[in-house]
Tab-separated table of C-alpha atoms in Angstrom:
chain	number	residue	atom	x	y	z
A	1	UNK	CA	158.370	207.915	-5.936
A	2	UNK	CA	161.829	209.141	-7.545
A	3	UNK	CA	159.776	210.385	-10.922
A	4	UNK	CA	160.420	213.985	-12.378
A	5	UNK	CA	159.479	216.644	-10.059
A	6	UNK	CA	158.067	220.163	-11.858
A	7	UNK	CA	159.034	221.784	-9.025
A	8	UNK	CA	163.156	221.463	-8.811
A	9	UNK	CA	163.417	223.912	-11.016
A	10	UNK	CA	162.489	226.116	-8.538
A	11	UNK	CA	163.326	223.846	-5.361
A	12	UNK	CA	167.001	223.781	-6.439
A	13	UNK	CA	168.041	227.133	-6.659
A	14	UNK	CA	166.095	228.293	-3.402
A	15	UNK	CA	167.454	225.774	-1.413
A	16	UNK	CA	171.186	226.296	-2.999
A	17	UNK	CA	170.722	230.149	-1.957
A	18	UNK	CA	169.618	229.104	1.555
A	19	UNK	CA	172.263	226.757	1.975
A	20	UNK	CA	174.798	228.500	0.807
A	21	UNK	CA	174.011	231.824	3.280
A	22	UNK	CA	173.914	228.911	6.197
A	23	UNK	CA	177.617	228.299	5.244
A	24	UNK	CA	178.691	231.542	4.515
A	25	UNK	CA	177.846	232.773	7.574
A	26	UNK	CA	179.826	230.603	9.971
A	27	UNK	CA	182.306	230.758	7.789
A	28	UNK	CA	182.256	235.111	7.925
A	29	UNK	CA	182.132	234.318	11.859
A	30	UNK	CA	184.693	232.374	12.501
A	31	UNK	CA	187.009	234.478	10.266
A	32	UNK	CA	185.872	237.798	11.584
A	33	UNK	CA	186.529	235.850	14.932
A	34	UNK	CA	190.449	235.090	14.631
A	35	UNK	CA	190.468	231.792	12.648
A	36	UNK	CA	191.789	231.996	8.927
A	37	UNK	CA	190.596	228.519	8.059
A	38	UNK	CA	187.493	228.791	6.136
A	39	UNK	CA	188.900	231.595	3.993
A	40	UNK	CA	192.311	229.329	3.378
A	41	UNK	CA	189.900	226.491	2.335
A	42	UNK	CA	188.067	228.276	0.211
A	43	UNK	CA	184.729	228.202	2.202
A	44	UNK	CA	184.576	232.423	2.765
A	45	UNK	CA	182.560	232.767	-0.443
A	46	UNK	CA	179.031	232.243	-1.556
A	47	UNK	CA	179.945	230.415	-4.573
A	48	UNK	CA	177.200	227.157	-3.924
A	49	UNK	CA	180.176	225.165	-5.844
A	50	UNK	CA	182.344	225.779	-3.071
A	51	UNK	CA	179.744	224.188	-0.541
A	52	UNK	CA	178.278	221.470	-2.287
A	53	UNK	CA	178.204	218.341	-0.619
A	54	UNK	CA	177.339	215.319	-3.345
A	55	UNK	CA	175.586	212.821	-0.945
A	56	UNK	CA	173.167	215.891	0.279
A	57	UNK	CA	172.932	216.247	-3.832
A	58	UNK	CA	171.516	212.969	-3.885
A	59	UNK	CA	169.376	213.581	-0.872
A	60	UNK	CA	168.173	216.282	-2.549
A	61	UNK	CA	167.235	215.021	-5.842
A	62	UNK	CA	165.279	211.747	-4.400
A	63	UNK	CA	163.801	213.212	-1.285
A	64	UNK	CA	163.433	217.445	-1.743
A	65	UNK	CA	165.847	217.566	0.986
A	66	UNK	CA	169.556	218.152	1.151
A	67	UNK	CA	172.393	219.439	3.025
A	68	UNK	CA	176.215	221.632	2.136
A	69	UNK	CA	179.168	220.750	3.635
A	70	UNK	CA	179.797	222.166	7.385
A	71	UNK	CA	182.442	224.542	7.349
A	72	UNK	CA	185.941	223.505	8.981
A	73	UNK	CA	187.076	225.781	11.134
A	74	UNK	CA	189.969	225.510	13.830
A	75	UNK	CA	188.797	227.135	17.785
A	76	UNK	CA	192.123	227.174	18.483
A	77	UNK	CA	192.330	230.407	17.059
A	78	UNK	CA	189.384	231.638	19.147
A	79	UNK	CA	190.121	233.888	21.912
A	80	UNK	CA	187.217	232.699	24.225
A	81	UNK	CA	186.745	229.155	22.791
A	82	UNK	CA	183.149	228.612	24.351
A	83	UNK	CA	182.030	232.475	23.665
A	84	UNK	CA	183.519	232.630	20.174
A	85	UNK	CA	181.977	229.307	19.483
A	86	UNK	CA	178.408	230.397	20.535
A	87	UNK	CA	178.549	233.074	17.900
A	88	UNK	CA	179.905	230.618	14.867
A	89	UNK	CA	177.259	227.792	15.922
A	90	UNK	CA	174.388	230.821	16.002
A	91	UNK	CA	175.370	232.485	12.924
A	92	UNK	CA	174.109	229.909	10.586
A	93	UNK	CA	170.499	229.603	11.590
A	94	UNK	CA	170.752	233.822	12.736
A	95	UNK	CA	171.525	234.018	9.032
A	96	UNK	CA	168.622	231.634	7.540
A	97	UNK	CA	166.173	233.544	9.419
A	98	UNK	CA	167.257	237.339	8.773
A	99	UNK	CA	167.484	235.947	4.810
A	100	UNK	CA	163.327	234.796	5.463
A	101	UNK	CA	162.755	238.207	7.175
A	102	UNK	CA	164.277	239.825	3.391
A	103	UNK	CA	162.499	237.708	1.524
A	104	UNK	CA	159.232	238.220	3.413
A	105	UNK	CA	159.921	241.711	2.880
A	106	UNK	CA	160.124	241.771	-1.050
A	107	UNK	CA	157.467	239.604	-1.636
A	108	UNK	CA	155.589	241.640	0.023
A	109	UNK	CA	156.998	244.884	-1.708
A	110	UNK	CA	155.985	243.014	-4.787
A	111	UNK	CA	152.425	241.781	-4.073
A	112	UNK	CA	151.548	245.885	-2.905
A	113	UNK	CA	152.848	246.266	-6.620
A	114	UNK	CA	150.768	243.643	-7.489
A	115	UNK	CA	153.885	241.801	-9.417
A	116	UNK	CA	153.181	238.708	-7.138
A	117	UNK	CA	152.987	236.656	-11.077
A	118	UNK	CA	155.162	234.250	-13.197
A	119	UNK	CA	156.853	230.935	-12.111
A	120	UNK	CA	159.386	232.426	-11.058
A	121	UNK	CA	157.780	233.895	-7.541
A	122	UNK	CA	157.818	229.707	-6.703
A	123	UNK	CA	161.878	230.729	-6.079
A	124	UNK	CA	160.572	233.576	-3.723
A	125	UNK	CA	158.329	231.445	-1.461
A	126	UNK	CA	160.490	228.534	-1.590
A	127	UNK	CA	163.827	230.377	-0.937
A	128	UNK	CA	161.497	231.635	2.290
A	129	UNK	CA	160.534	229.002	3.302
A	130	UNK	CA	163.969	226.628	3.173
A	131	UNK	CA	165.523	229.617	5.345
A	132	UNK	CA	162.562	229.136	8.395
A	133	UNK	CA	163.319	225.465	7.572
A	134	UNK	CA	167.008	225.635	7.949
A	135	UNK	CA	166.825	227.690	10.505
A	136	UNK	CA	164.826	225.939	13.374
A	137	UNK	CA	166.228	222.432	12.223
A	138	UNK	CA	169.664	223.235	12.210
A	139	UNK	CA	168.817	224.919	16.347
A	140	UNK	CA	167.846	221.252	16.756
A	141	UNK	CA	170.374	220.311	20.066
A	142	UNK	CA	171.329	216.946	18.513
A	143	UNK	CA	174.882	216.289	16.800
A	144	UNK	CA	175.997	217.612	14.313
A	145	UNK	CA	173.627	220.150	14.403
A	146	UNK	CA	174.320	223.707	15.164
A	147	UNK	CA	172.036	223.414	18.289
A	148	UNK	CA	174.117	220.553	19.441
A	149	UNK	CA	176.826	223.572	19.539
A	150	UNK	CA	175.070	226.056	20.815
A	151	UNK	CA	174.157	223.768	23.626
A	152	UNK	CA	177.389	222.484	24.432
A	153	UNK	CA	178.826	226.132	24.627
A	154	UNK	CA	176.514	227.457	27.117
A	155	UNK	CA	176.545	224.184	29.343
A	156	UNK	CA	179.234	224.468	32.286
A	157	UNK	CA	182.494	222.982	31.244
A	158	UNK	CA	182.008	219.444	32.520
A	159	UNK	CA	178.111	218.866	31.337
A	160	UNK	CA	179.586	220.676	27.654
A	161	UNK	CA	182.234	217.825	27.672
A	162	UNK	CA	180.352	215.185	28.862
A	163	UNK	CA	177.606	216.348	25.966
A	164	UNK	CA	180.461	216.730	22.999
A	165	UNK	CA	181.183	212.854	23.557
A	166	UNK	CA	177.743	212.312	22.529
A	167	UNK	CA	178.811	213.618	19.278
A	168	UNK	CA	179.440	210.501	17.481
A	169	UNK	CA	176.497	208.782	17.984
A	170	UNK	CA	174.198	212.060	16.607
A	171	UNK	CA	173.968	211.347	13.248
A	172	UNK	CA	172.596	207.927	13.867
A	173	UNK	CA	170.472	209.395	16.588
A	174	UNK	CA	169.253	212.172	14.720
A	175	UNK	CA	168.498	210.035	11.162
A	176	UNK	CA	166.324	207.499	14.102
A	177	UNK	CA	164.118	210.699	14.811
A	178	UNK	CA	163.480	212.098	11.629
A	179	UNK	CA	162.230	208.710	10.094
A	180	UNK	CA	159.896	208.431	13.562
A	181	UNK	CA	158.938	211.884	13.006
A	182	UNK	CA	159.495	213.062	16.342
A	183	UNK	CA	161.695	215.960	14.692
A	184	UNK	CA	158.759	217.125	12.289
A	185	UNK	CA	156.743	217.231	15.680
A	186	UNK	CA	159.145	219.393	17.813
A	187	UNK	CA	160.282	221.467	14.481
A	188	UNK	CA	156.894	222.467	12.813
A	189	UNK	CA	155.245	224.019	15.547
A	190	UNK	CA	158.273	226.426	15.553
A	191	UNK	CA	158.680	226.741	12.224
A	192	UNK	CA	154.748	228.054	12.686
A	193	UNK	CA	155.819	230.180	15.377
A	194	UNK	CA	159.444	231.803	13.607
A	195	UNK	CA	157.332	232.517	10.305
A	196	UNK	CA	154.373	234.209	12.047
A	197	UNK	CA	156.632	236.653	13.832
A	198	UNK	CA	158.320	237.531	10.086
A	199	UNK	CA	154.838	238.071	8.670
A	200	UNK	CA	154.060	240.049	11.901
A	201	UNK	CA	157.237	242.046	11.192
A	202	UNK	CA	157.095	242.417	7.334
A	203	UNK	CA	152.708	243.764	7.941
A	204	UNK	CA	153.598	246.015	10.529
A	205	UNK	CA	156.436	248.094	8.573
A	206	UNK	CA	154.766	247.558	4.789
């Protein structure tokens, strides 16, 4: 089960790179936004080192799966806490999917060119496809998810609280689902969905 995978050679770095952009991005947000924070920790970069997380290492090297480490970032400094939050909580996922959408887009600059060859294009098409991954899983409304965020931010003020109490309990909640599969069932479909309105995107301009 644990045995040498071929594949992490190419897993690794394409799921670094989509990590990595995840972070960046709320990071760039909630900078451009008013709070210093990430940039004084370090975390306004997209040096992987500086978003590693060593348990999601782990994760990553036993089940093809990992995580970084969320960006801390201080709302206080946010002019319109439940506004300014929306747009840090989207800008991961908003990221992930605009990095698919590139990706989409040279592979299929490459495969016109008929360069679509080597081991290497395994980086391409899994770099594409951790970014729709990331992307719809991390819009999942469960703690600490982005979409837990997202959710709580748009909610009026005493449903948002009421929700951000939850908080504590959605990591347990969330691990419960994923081994019952019930996120795989809600997540694929739109996974489906998100990737054939890239390739829609990508055919129509190529």
């Amino acid at each position: 089960m644990f045995g040498f995978d071929a594949d992490m050679i190419f897993r690794i770095p394409a799921l670094l790179i989509a990590l990595t952009v995840h972070e960046y991005a709320h990071a760039r947000a909630a900078v451009t936004l008013g709070d210093p924070t990430p940039r004084l920790l370090g975390r306004l970069t997209l040096n992987p080192v500086a978003h590693l997380d060593p348990l999601g290492l782990i994760m990553l090297w036993l089940f093809k799966f990992g995580w970084a480490k969320p960006v801390p970032i201080n709302p206080n400094y946010f002019k319109n806490y439940r506004q300014d939050m929306l747009i840090v909580s989207l800008a991961g996922p908003v990221s992930n999917m605009l990095l698919a959408l590139l990706t989409a887009f040279l592979i299929g600059i490459l495969a016109k060119m008929q360069l679509l060859n080597g081991s290497w294009i395994k980086v391409l098409w899994m770099t594409y496809t951790y970014n729709i991954i990331l992307a719809i899983f991390n819009l999942v409304p469960i703690p600490p998810l982005d979409g837990s965020k997202i959710l709580a931010s748009i909610l009026p003020g005493r449903q948002g609280r009421i929700f951000e109490q939850v908080e504590q309990y959605g990591p347990f909640i969330l691990m419960g689902l994923v081994y019952l599969g019930v996120i795989g069932m809600i997540t694929y479909p739109l996974e489906k969905g998100l990737s054939y309105v890239i390739n829609a995107i990508v055919m129509t301009i190529l």
